[in-house]
Coordinates of C-alpha atoms in Angstrom, one line a residue:
Chain A
M1 CA -234.0 -65.4 38.7
A2 CA -231.6 -66.1 41.6
I3 CA -232.4 -69.9 41.3
T4 CA -234.0 -71.9 38.5
A5 CA -236.5 -74.8 38.8
D6 CA -233.8 -77.2 37.7
E7 CA -231.5 -76.0 40.5
V8 CA -234.4 -76.4 43.0
K9 CA -234.9 -79.9 41.7
H10 CA -231.2 -80.6 42.2
V11 CA -231.2 -79.2 45.8
A12 CA -234.3 -81.3 46.6
K13 CA -232.5 -84.4 45.4
L14 CA -229.6 -83.6 47.8
A15 CA -232.1 -83.0 50.6
K16 CA -233.9 -86.3 49.9
L17 CA -237.2 -84.5 49.2
E18 CA -239.4 -84.8 46.1
F19 CA -242.0 -82.4 44.8
T20 CA -244.9 -82.5 42.4
D21 CA -244.7 -80.1 39.4
D22 CA -247.1 -77.7 41.2
E23 CA -245.1 -77.8 44.4
L24 CA -241.9 -77.3 42.4
Q25 CA -243.2 -74.2 40.9
M26 CA -244.3 -72.8 44.3
F27 CA -241.0 -73.7 46.0
A28 CA -238.9 -72.3 43.1
G29 CA -240.7 -69.0 43.3
Q30 CA -240.4 -68.8 47.1
M31 CA -236.8 -69.9 47.1
D32 CA -236.1 -67.2 44.5
D33 CA -237.6 -64.6 46.9
I34 CA -235.7 -65.9 49.9
I35 CA -232.3 -66.1 48.0
K36 CA -232.7 -62.6 46.7
M37 CA -233.4 -61.5 50.3
V38 CA -230.2 -63.2 51.6
Q39 CA -228.1 -61.9 48.7
Q40 CA -228.1 -58.5 50.3
L41 CA -225.2 -59.8 52.4
G42 CA -223.1 -59.3 49.3
E43 CA -223.0 -55.6 50.0
V44 CA -221.1 -56.1 53.3
D45 CA -217.3 -56.0 53.1
T46 CA -216.1 -59.1 55.1
T47 CA -212.5 -59.0 54.0
G48 CA -210.4 -60.5 56.8
V49 CA -213.5 -61.0 59.1
P50 CA -213.4 -64.3 60.9
V51 CA -216.4 -66.6 60.9
T52 CA -218.6 -67.1 64.0
S53 CA -219.7 -70.7 64.2
T54 CA -220.5 -70.8 67.9
V55 CA -221.1 -68.3 70.7
A56 CA -220.6 -71.0 73.4
E57 CA -217.8 -71.0 76.0
A58 CA -217.4 -74.7 75.1
K59 CA -214.1 -76.5 75.6
N60 CA -213.1 -80.0 75.0
V61 CA -214.3 -82.3 77.7
M62 CA -212.2 -85.4 78.7
R63 CA -213.3 -88.3 80.8
E64 CA -211.8 -91.6 81.9
D65 CA -212.2 -94.4 79.4
V66 CA -214.4 -96.5 81.6
A67 CA -217.2 -98.6 80.2
V68 CA -220.7 -97.7 81.5
K69 CA -223.9 -99.5 80.9
G70 CA -225.7 -98.3 77.8
T71 CA -229.4 -98.0 77.1
D72 CA -231.4 -101.2 77.0
R73 CA -231.8 -102.5 73.4
D74 CA -235.6 -103.0 73.6
Q75 CA -235.9 -99.4 74.9
L76 CA -233.8 -98.1 72.0
M77 CA -236.0 -100.1 69.5
Y78 CA -239.2 -98.8 71.1
N79 CA -240.0 -96.2 68.4
V80 CA -238.8 -98.2 65.4
P81 CA -241.8 -98.1 62.9
Q82 CA -241.1 -101.7 61.5
K83 CA -239.1 -104.3 63.4
D84 CA -238.6 -108.0 63.5
K85 CA -236.8 -110.2 66.0
G86 CA -234.8 -107.3 67.4
F87 CA -233.9 -105.9 64.0
V88 CA -235.0 -102.8 62.1
K89 CA -237.0 -103.9 59.1
V90 CA -236.4 -102.0 55.8
P91 CA -237.3 -102.8 52.2
A92 CA -234.8 -104.2 49.8
I93 CA -232.0 -101.7 49.1
I94 CA -232.1 -102.6 45.4
D95 CA -235.5 -102.2 43.7
E96 CA -236.3 -105.7 42.7
S97 CA -239.2 -104.8 40.5
E98 CA -236.8 -103.0 38.2
E99 CA -233.6 -104.9 38.6
G100 CA -235.3 -108.4 38.3
Chain B
M1 CA -257.9 -71.1 90.9
D2 CA -257.7 -67.7 89.2
Y3 CA -254.2 -67.5 87.8
F4 CA -254.9 -63.9 86.8
K5 CA -255.0 -63.0 90.5
N6 CA -252.0 -65.1 91.5
D7 CA -248.4 -65.7 90.9
L8 CA -245.9 -68.5 91.8
S9 CA -245.3 -67.0 95.3
S10 CA -249.0 -66.7 96.2
I11 CA -249.7 -70.3 94.9
H12 CA -246.7 -71.5 96.9
A13 CA -248.0 -69.8 100.0
G14 CA -251.5 -71.4 99.4
L15 CA -250.0 -74.9 99.1
L16 CA -247.7 -74.3 102.2
N17 CA -250.6 -73.1 104.3
K18 CA -252.7 -76.0 103.1
D19 CA -255.4 -73.6 101.8
F20 CA -255.5 -76.1 98.9
S21 CA -253.7 -79.2 97.9
S22 CA -251.6 -79.7 94.8
K23 CA -254.2 -82.3 93.6
E24 CA -257.0 -79.7 94.0
L25 CA -254.9 -77.1 92.2
T26 CA -254.1 -79.5 89.4
T27 CA -257.7 -80.7 89.0
E28 CA -258.8 -77.1 88.9
T29 CA -256.1 -76.3 86.3
F30 CA -257.4 -79.1 84.0
K31 CA -260.9 -77.8 84.4
Q32 CA -259.8 -74.3 83.3
I33 CA -257.8 -75.7 80.4
K34 CA -260.8 -77.7 79.1
A35 CA -263.1 -74.7 79.5
T36 CA -260.9 -72.4 77.4
D37 CA -258.9 -74.6 75.0
A38 CA -261.7 -75.0 72.5
K39 CA -261.2 -71.3 71.8
I40 CA -257.4 -71.0 72.3
E41 CA -256.2 -74.5 71.1
A42 CA -252.9 -74.2 72.9
F43 CA -252.5 -77.8 73.9
L44 CA -251.5 -80.8 71.7
T45 CA -251.5 -83.4 74.5
L46 CA -252.9 -83.3 78.0
D47 CA -251.5 -85.7 80.6
E48 CA -254.1 -85.6 83.2
K49 CA -253.7 -89.0 84.8
Q50 CA -249.9 -88.7 85.2
A51 CA -250.3 -85.1 86.4
L52 CA -252.8 -85.9 89.1
A53 CA -250.7 -88.8 90.3
A54 CA -247.6 -86.5 90.5
A55 CA -249.7 -83.9 92.4
Q56 CA -250.9 -86.5 94.9
K57 CA -247.3 -87.6 95.5
V58 CA -246.4 -83.9 96.3
D59 CA -249.3 -83.8 98.7
E60 CA -248.3 -87.0 100.4
R61 CA -244.7 -86.0 100.9
G62 CA -245.5 -82.4 101.7
I63 CA -243.6 -79.2 100.9
T64 CA -241.4 -76.8 102.8
D65 CA -240.9 -73.1 102.2
A66 CA -237.8 -74.0 100.2
D67 CA -239.8 -75.9 97.6
K68 CA -240.9 -72.7 95.8
L69 CA -242.2 -74.6 92.7
A70 CA -243.4 -77.9 94.1
G71 CA -246.9 -78.9 93.3
I72 CA -247.5 -76.1 90.8
P73 CA -248.7 -77.0 87.2
V74 CA -246.5 -76.2 84.2
G75 CA -246.9 -76.7 80.4
I76 CA -244.2 -77.7 78.0
K77 CA -243.6 -76.8 74.4
D78 CA -243.9 -79.9 72.4
N79 CA -240.3 -79.8 71.0
I80 CA -238.9 -80.7 74.5
V81 CA -238.8 -84.4 75.0
T82 CA -240.8 -85.9 77.8
K83 CA -240.2 -89.6 78.8
G84 CA -243.3 -91.7 78.0
L85 CA -245.3 -88.7 76.8
K86 CA -245.8 -88.1 73.1
T87 CA -243.5 -85.4 71.7
T88 CA -244.3 -84.3 68.2
A89 CA -242.6 -81.0 67.5
A90 CA -246.0 -80.3 65.8
S91 CA -244.8 -82.5 62.9
K92 CA -246.5 -85.4 61.2
I93 CA -243.0 -87.0 61.0
L94 CA -243.0 -87.3 64.8
G95 CA -246.8 -87.8 65.1
N96 CA -246.4 -91.1 67.1
F97 CA -243.0 -90.4 68.8
E98 CA -242.9 -91.4 72.5
P99 CA -239.5 -90.5 73.9
I100 CA -237.6 -93.0 76.1
Y101 CA -235.8 -90.2 78.0
N102 CA -236.4 -86.8 79.5
A103 CA -234.8 -83.5 78.4
T104 CA -232.6 -82.2 81.1
V105 CA -235.0 -79.3 81.7
M106 CA -237.7 -81.9 82.4
D107 CA -235.5 -83.7 84.9
K108 CA -234.9 -80.3 86.6
L109 CA -238.7 -79.5 86.8
E110 CA -239.3 -83.0 88.2
A111 CA -236.6 -82.4 90.8
A112 CA -238.4 -79.2 91.7
R113 CA -241.6 -81.3 91.8
M114 CA -243.5 -79.2 89.3
I115 CA -246.6 -80.9 87.7
D116 CA -246.3 -81.3 84.0
V117 CA -249.9 -81.0 82.7
G118 CA -249.1 -81.5 79.0
K119 CA -247.5 -80.4 75.7
L120 CA -248.1 -77.1 73.9
N121 CA -248.4 -76.3 70.2
L122 CA -245.7 -74.7 68.1
D123 CA -244.8 -74.1 64.5
E124 CA -243.5 -77.4 63.1
F125 CA -239.9 -78.0 64.5
A126 CA -240.1 -74.4 65.9
M127 CA -239.9 -73.0 62.4
G128 CA -242.2 -70.0 62.1
G129 CA -243.6 -66.9 63.8
S130 CA -247.3 -67.6 63.9
T131 CA -247.9 -71.3 65.0
E132 CA -249.8 -71.7 61.7
N133 CA -247.1 -74.1 60.6
S134 CA -248.2 -76.7 63.2
A135 CA -249.3 -80.0 61.5
F136 CA -252.1 -80.4 64.0
K137 CA -253.9 -77.1 64.9
I138 CA -253.7 -73.3 64.8
T139 CA -253.4 -71.8 68.2
K140 CA -255.2 -68.4 68.7
N141 CA -254.0 -65.2 70.3
A142 CA -255.4 -64.9 73.9
W143 CA -256.5 -61.3 73.3
D144 CA -258.2 -61.7 69.9
Q145 CA -258.9 -65.2 68.5
T146 CA -258.7 -63.9 64.9
K147 CA -255.1 -63.1 65.5
V148 CA -252.0 -65.3 65.6
P149 CA -250.4 -66.0 68.9
G150 CA -247.0 -65.5 67.3
G151 CA -244.5 -68.3 67.2
S152 CA -243.0 -70.6 67.3
S153 CA -243.9 -70.8 71.1
G154 CA -247.5 -69.8 70.3
G155 CA -249.0 -72.6 72.5
P156 CA -247.0 -71.8 75.7
A157 CA -247.7 -68.0 75.2
A158 CA -251.4 -68.3 74.6
A159 CA -251.8 -70.8 77.5
V160 CA -250.1 -68.5 80.0
A161 CA -251.8 -65.3 78.6
S162 CA -255.3 -66.9 78.8
G163 CA -254.9 -68.0 82.4
Q164 CA -254.7 -71.7 81.7
L165 CA -251.3 -71.9 83.4
L166 CA -249.0 -69.6 85.4
V167 CA -245.9 -70.8 83.7
A168 CA -244.7 -72.7 80.6
L169 CA -241.4 -73.5 78.9
G170 CA -240.7 -72.4 75.4
T171 CA -237.7 -72.4 73.1
D172 CA -236.2 -69.5 71.2
T173 CA -233.9 -69.8 68.1
G174 CA -234.7 -66.4 66.4
G175 CA -237.3 -64.9 68.7
S176 CA -239.7 -67.9 69.3
I177 CA -240.1 -67.1 73.0
R178 CA -240.0 -63.2 72.9
Q179 CA -242.2 -62.6 69.9
P180 CA -245.2 -64.7 71.1
A181 CA -244.7 -63.3 74.6
A182 CA -245.0 -59.8 73.0
F183 CA -248.1 -60.7 71.0
N184 CA -249.8 -62.2 74.1
G185 CA -248.7 -59.6 76.7
I186 CA -246.6 -61.8 78.9
V187 CA -243.0 -62.1 80.0
G188 CA -240.7 -64.4 77.9
V189 CA -237.0 -64.8 78.4
K190 CA -234.4 -66.3 76.1
P191 CA -231.4 -66.9 78.3
T192 CA -227.8 -66.6 77.3
Y193 CA -226.7 -69.3 74.9
G194 CA -225.3 -72.0 77.2
R195 CA -227.3 -71.0 80.3
V196 CA -229.8 -73.8 79.9
S197 CA -229.1 -77.3 78.7
R198 CA -230.3 -78.2 75.2
Y199 CA -230.2 -81.9 75.9
G200 CA -233.5 -83.4 74.8
V201 CA -234.6 -80.3 73.0
I202 CA -235.4 -81.3 69.4
A203 CA -232.6 -79.7 67.5
F204 CA -233.3 -76.9 65.0
G205 CA -230.4 -74.4 64.9
S206 CA -228.0 -75.8 67.4
S207 CA -225.8 -72.7 67.7
L208 CA -228.9 -70.6 68.4
D209 CA -231.5 -72.7 70.3
Q210 CA -232.2 -72.0 74.0
V211 CA -235.0 -73.0 76.4
G212 CA -236.6 -70.3 78.5
P213 CA -239.6 -69.5 80.8
M214 CA -242.8 -67.9 79.7
T215 CA -244.7 -66.3 82.6
R216 CA -247.0 -63.4 83.5
T217 CA -244.6 -61.6 85.8
V218 CA -240.8 -60.9 85.9
K219 CA -240.3 -62.5 89.3
D220 CA -242.1 -65.7 88.2
N221 CA -239.8 -65.8 85.2
A222 CA -236.7 -65.4 87.3
L223 CA -237.8 -68.2 89.7
M224 CA -238.3 -70.5 86.7
L225 CA -235.0 -69.7 85.1
S226 CA -233.1 -70.4 88.4
A227 CA -234.7 -73.8 88.4
I228 CA -233.8 -74.8 84.8
S229 CA -230.3 -73.3 84.4
G230 CA -226.9 -74.9 84.9
H231 CA -224.2 -77.1 83.4
D232 CA -225.2 -80.5 82.0
K233 CA -222.6 -83.1 81.0
H234 CA -225.0 -84.1 78.2
D235 CA -224.6 -80.7 76.5
F236 CA -221.0 -79.5 76.1
T237 CA -222.2 -76.0 75.1
S238 CA -223.9 -75.6 78.5
S239 CA -221.9 -73.2 80.7
E240 CA -220.1 -74.3 83.9
R241 CA -220.7 -70.9 85.4
E242 CA -222.5 -70.8 88.7
V243 CA -226.2 -70.1 88.4
P244 CA -227.2 -67.1 90.6
D245 CA -230.6 -66.8 92.3
F246 CA -232.2 -64.6 89.6
T247 CA -234.8 -63.3 92.1
A248 CA -232.2 -62.0 94.5
K249 CA -231.7 -58.6 93.1
L250 CA -235.3 -57.7 92.3
N251 CA -235.4 -54.6 94.5
G252 CA -236.7 -52.0 92.1
D253 CA -233.4 -50.0 92.3
I254 CA -232.0 -49.2 88.8
K255 CA -230.4 -45.8 89.6
K256 CA -227.5 -45.0 87.3
M257 CA -228.1 -48.0 85.2
R258 CA -227.0 -47.2 81.6
I259 CA -229.5 -48.2 78.9
G260 CA -228.9 -48.0 75.2
L261 CA -231.8 -47.5 72.7
P262 CA -230.6 -48.6 69.2
K263 CA -231.7 -46.2 66.5
E264 CA -231.9 -49.0 64.0
F265 CA -234.6 -50.7 66.1
M266 CA -236.8 -47.5 66.2
D267 CA -236.9 -46.6 62.5
K268 CA -239.9 -46.3 60.2
G269 CA -240.2 -50.1 59.8
V270 CA -241.6 -50.2 63.3
N271 CA -245.3 -49.4 63.8
E272 CA -246.0 -46.0 65.3
D273 CA -247.8 -47.2 68.4
V274 CA -245.0 -49.6 69.1
R275 CA -242.4 -46.9 68.8
A276 CA -244.4 -44.6 71.1
A277 CA -244.7 -47.4 73.7
I278 CA -240.9 -47.9 73.7
Q279 CA -240.3 -44.1 74.0
N280 CA -242.6 -44.1 77.0
A281 CA -240.7 -47.0 78.5
A282 CA -237.5 -45.0 78.0
K283 CA -239.1 -42.2 80.0
T284 CA -240.2 -44.6 82.7
F285 CA -236.6 -45.9 83.0
E286 CA -235.3 -42.3 83.3
K287 CA -237.9 -41.5 86.0
L288 CA -236.5 -44.6 87.9
G289 CA -233.1 -43.0 87.8
A290 CA -231.6 -44.8 84.8
V291 CA -229.7 -43.1 81.9
V292 CA -231.2 -43.8 78.5
E293 CA -229.2 -42.8 75.4
E294 CA -229.4 -43.5 71.7
V295 CA -226.9 -46.1 70.5
S296 CA -226.2 -47.8 67.1
L297 CA -226.1 -51.4 66.0
P298 CA -225.2 -50.8 62.3
Y299 CA -225.0 -54.5 61.2
S300 CA -228.2 -55.6 62.9
K301 CA -230.1 -54.9 59.7
Y302 CA -228.4 -57.9 58.2
G303 CA -229.6 -60.2 61.0
V304 CA -232.5 -61.7 59.1
P305 CA -230.5 -62.9 56.0
V306 CA -227.6 -64.1 58.3
Y307 CA -230.1 -66.0 60.4
Y308 CA -232.0 -67.6 57.6
I309 CA -228.8 -68.9 56.1
I310 CA -227.2 -70.1 59.4
A311 CA -230.4 -71.5 61.1
S312 CA -231.5 -73.2 57.9
S313 CA -228.1 -74.7 57.3
E314 CA -228.0 -76.1 60.8
A315 CA -231.6 -77.3 60.4
S316 CA -230.9 -79.1 57.1
S317 CA -228.1 -81.0 58.9
N318 CA -230.1 -81.6 62.1
L319 CA -233.2 -82.8 60.2
Q320 CA -231.3 -85.5 58.2
R321 CA -232.0 -87.8 61.1
Y322 CA -235.7 -88.0 60.0
D323 CA -235.4 -90.9 57.5
G324 CA -238.3 -93.1 58.4
I325 CA -236.0 -95.9 59.7
R326 CA -235.5 -95.8 63.5
Y327 CA -238.4 -93.6 64.7
G328 CA -241.1 -91.4 63.5
F329 CA -243.3 -91.6 60.4
R330 CA -242.5 -94.1 57.6
A331 CA -244.3 -93.8 54.2
D332 CA -246.4 -96.8 53.0
D333 CA -245.9 -98.7 49.8
V334 CA -242.3 -97.9 49.3
K335 CA -240.3 -99.8 46.7
N336 CA -236.8 -99.5 48.1
L337 CA -234.6 -97.9 50.8
E338 CA -234.1 -94.7 48.9
D339 CA -237.9 -94.5 48.6
V340 CA -238.2 -94.8 52.4
Y341 CA -236.1 -91.8 52.9
V342 CA -237.5 -89.6 50.2
R343 CA -241.2 -90.5 50.6
S344 CA -241.1 -90.4 54.4
R345 CA -239.5 -87.0 54.4
S346 CA -241.7 -85.6 51.6
E347 CA -244.9 -86.8 53.2
G348 CA -243.8 -86.2 56.8
F349 CA -242.5 -82.6 56.7
G350 CA -244.7 -79.5 56.1
D351 CA -243.9 -76.8 53.6
E352 CA -242.1 -74.4 55.9
V353 CA -239.7 -77.1 57.1
K354 CA -239.1 -78.1 53.5
R355 CA -238.3 -74.5 52.6
R356 CA -235.7 -74.3 55.4
I357 CA -234.2 -77.7 54.6
M358 CA -233.9 -76.6 50.9
L359 CA -232.4 -73.2 51.8
G360 CA -229.9 -74.8 54.2
T361 CA -228.9 -77.5 51.7
F362 CA -228.5 -74.8 49.0
S363 CA -226.4 -72.6 51.3
L364 CA -224.1 -75.5 52.2
S365 CA -223.7 -77.1 48.8
A366 CA -220.6 -77.1 46.7
G367 CA -220.3 -73.8 44.7
T368 CA -222.5 -71.8 47.1
Y369 CA -220.9 -72.4 50.5
D370 CA -218.5 -69.5 50.4
A371 CA -221.0 -66.9 49.1
Y372 CA -223.8 -68.0 51.5
F373 CA -222.8 -69.9 54.6
K374 CA -219.3 -68.5 55.1
K375 CA -220.5 -65.0 54.3
A376 CA -223.3 -65.2 56.8
A377 CA -221.0 -66.6 59.5
Q378 CA -218.7 -63.6 58.9
V379 CA -221.5 -61.0 59.1
R380 CA -222.5 -62.8 62.3
T381 CA -219.1 -61.8 63.7
L382 CA -219.8 -58.2 62.8
I383 CA -223.2 -58.3 64.5
C384 CA -221.6 -59.8 67.7
Q385 CA -219.0 -56.9 67.6
D386 CA -221.8 -54.3 67.3
F387 CA -223.3 -55.6 70.6
A388 CA -219.8 -55.7 72.3
N389 CA -219.2 -52.1 71.3
V390 CA -222.5 -51.0 72.9
F391 CA -222.0 -53.1 76.0
A392 CA -218.6 -51.5 76.6
N393 CA -220.5 -48.4 77.7
Y394 CA -224.0 -49.6 78.6
D395 CA -225.5 -52.2 81.0
L396 CA -228.6 -53.0 78.9
I397 CA -230.3 -52.4 75.6
L398 CA -233.9 -51.4 75.3
A399 CA -235.9 -52.0 72.1
P400 CA -239.2 -53.1 70.8
T401 CA -239.7 -56.9 70.6
T402 CA -241.6 -56.8 67.4
T403 CA -242.3 -54.3 64.6
S404 CA -246.1 -54.6 65.1
T405 CA -248.7 -56.2 67.3
A406 CA -250.2 -59.6 66.4
F407 CA -251.3 -60.0 62.8
G408 CA -254.3 -61.9 61.5
I409 CA -254.5 -65.6 61.0
G410 CA -253.8 -66.4 57.4
E411 CA -252.5 -62.9 56.6
E412 CA -248.8 -63.7 56.1
I413 CA -248.6 -67.5 55.8
N414 CA -248.2 -67.5 52.0
D415 CA -245.4 -64.9 52.0
P416 CA -242.3 -66.4 53.6
V417 CA -240.1 -63.3 53.2
T418 CA -242.6 -61.0 54.9
M419 CA -243.0 -63.6 57.7
Y420 CA -239.2 -63.9 58.1
M421 CA -238.9 -60.1 58.4
N422 CA -241.1 -60.2 61.6
D423 CA -238.1 -61.5 63.5
I424 CA -235.8 -58.6 62.6
L425 CA -235.7 -57.2 66.2
T426 CA -235.2 -60.6 68.0
I427 CA -232.8 -62.4 65.7
P428 CA -229.6 -60.4 66.4
V429 CA -229.8 -61.5 70.1
N430 CA -229.7 -65.2 69.2
L431 CA -226.9 -64.6 66.7
A432 CA -224.8 -63.0 69.5
G433 CA -225.9 -65.6 72.1
L434 CA -227.2 -62.8 74.4
P435 CA -230.0 -63.0 77.0
G436 CA -233.2 -61.2 75.9
M437 CA -236.6 -60.6 77.6
S438 CA -239.9 -59.4 76.3
L439 CA -242.3 -57.8 78.7
P440 CA -245.6 -55.9 78.4
A441 CA -245.2 -52.2 77.6
G442 CA -248.5 -51.0 76.2
F443 CA -251.5 -51.7 74.0
S444 CA -252.5 -50.8 70.5
N445 CA -256.2 -51.4 69.4
G446 CA -256.6 -53.8 72.3
L447 CA -253.5 -55.9 71.4
P448 CA -250.4 -56.1 73.6
I449 CA -247.1 -54.4 72.7
G450 CA -243.9 -56.0 73.9
M451 CA -240.7 -54.3 75.0
Q452 CA -237.3 -56.1 74.7
L453 CA -234.5 -55.9 77.2
I454 CA -231.1 -57.3 76.1
A455 CA -228.1 -57.8 78.4
P456 CA -224.5 -58.9 77.8
Q457 CA -223.8 -62.7 77.9
F458 CA -224.7 -64.1 81.4
G459 CA -226.1 -60.7 82.4
E460 CA -229.6 -62.0 83.2
E461 CA -229.6 -60.5 86.7
T462 CA -229.3 -57.0 85.2
M463 CA -232.1 -57.8 82.7
Y464 CA -234.4 -59.1 85.4
R465 CA -233.6 -56.2 87.8
A466 CA -234.6 -53.6 85.1
G467 CA -237.6 -55.6 84.0
Y468 CA -238.9 -55.9 87.6
A469 CA -238.4 -52.2 88.3
F470 CA -240.3 -51.3 85.1
E471 CA -243.1 -53.8 85.9
Q472 CA -243.5 -52.3 89.4
A473 CA -243.7 -48.8 87.9
T474 CA -246.3 -49.7 85.3
D475 CA -249.7 -51.4 85.1
F476 CA -249.5 -53.1 81.7
H477 CA -249.0 -56.6 83.1
K478 CA -252.2 -56.2 85.2
E479 CA -254.4 -56.1 82.1
V480 CA -255.9 -59.5 81.3
P481 CA -257.7 -60.7 78.2
T482 CA -261.4 -61.7 77.9
I483 CA -261.6 -65.1 76.2
G484 CA -264.5 -65.3 73.8
G485 CA -266.5 -62.7 75.6
E486 CA -266.2 -64.5 79.0
N487 CA -263.7 -64.5 81.7

């Protein structure tokens, strides 16, 4: 096994995803196949080879520090699923049913 | 309007001569889409009212000969944001998302006064090669409705191939324009990384994503790319280089052009009919006066593992923004804030997206970063050097686009690794940021075969010139599909 069900569970927690036991079994099996496939990179000698993180000709772009009008607040809030008086509405950060 | 018998130039001439108005053309286009889309299922959203209003405006203002694209309908892959028009990325998590701004490519099409008729299906967040990962529908191949249209730009490819539209925009991160173009027998171009602005394109793998045109002819494709290219202050990876008129050098002359045929792209993993079609293409190029020689890209075989680590890592980071708070789907009956994140994401994303987020999170996490992400980024350098070595002596690379023709719906969807290997011939091009084109090069059992032309960075003119010469010398692009026994 390249990855265990417990490791898959840990990665899911980092990615803020949750799985049922059945899903966990399926994902663990598929992740194992995928990780075995990508592990073939181990056979390539990359001693001293630099990384490529971009293929763009990008360079730093500077501009004058001049204030410009931003996007209208109502516009920005347009797609918020739950809102109230111009604020984004979310449930309590602490679970009150458990914490009392 | 029979799009099979027209191209952008003939439609433009018709509009210019007032043989028909843009409103008539647009009305007719919607009629055709409605007649065939029950079988093809290319569209997620149609925008008829807005499109007819835009067409009427074009008619009122009139067009000149310089307005090559004005008044002509276009379809847009649904991961390109359109102001006021629902944009879902074929995901439940964006099922009700109505953007408040336009992608830069949409502003450019609006400036060219094209008529956006609606949004086209894709694999969720452009992750997949069959369009079966859409949360909403499975698009069918234009040539055989039991086959996949390819992906992730399956909607745009099937819409153009079935004659619903002349042109559409797709996106390509690992082959998502070229592979469906090959499967549907049309022309699809992934431009050089940086040629087209990514602003307003829903991010998947930011170091790989590019927007490109999907058309039935090379010249139409060149016209579209000229319209959408150029620097954009909203995307600092977009190039400041001047954009040539990509149609300018389409004269059929490719004498002495040096073309490399990589032996790794022609091995036993590639279907026999596909290999034969590419060998025939090589002969056609030689007849046209080009020199075709075998070359080697030894590290290209590692493209798939490199890609799945890099693209998934970038995706896991890009998709953190879907948290159920500011836009998109939010799960019901949540107890606390953590629950909003976890439940909204778990209910909102489909399985393939979850697999990629998981692989990316794994590759980037403490203890695995060096062995996976860093290793992949190093092998990416070797793949880039492979291409640089070939392009030191050659103008262009010729290869198959895919290892086979379109596979059946449901055939590969439960086997991610097999599905991932489909992209083996297109992925290296994205990793190196090169322009690549797929165009029709033959048929096998009634299904189209795609040929790929790859140029050095910003070498689109060479690619189009060779593609045009090949198209003029062959008849593959003249074949059209019969949709559900009618046409």
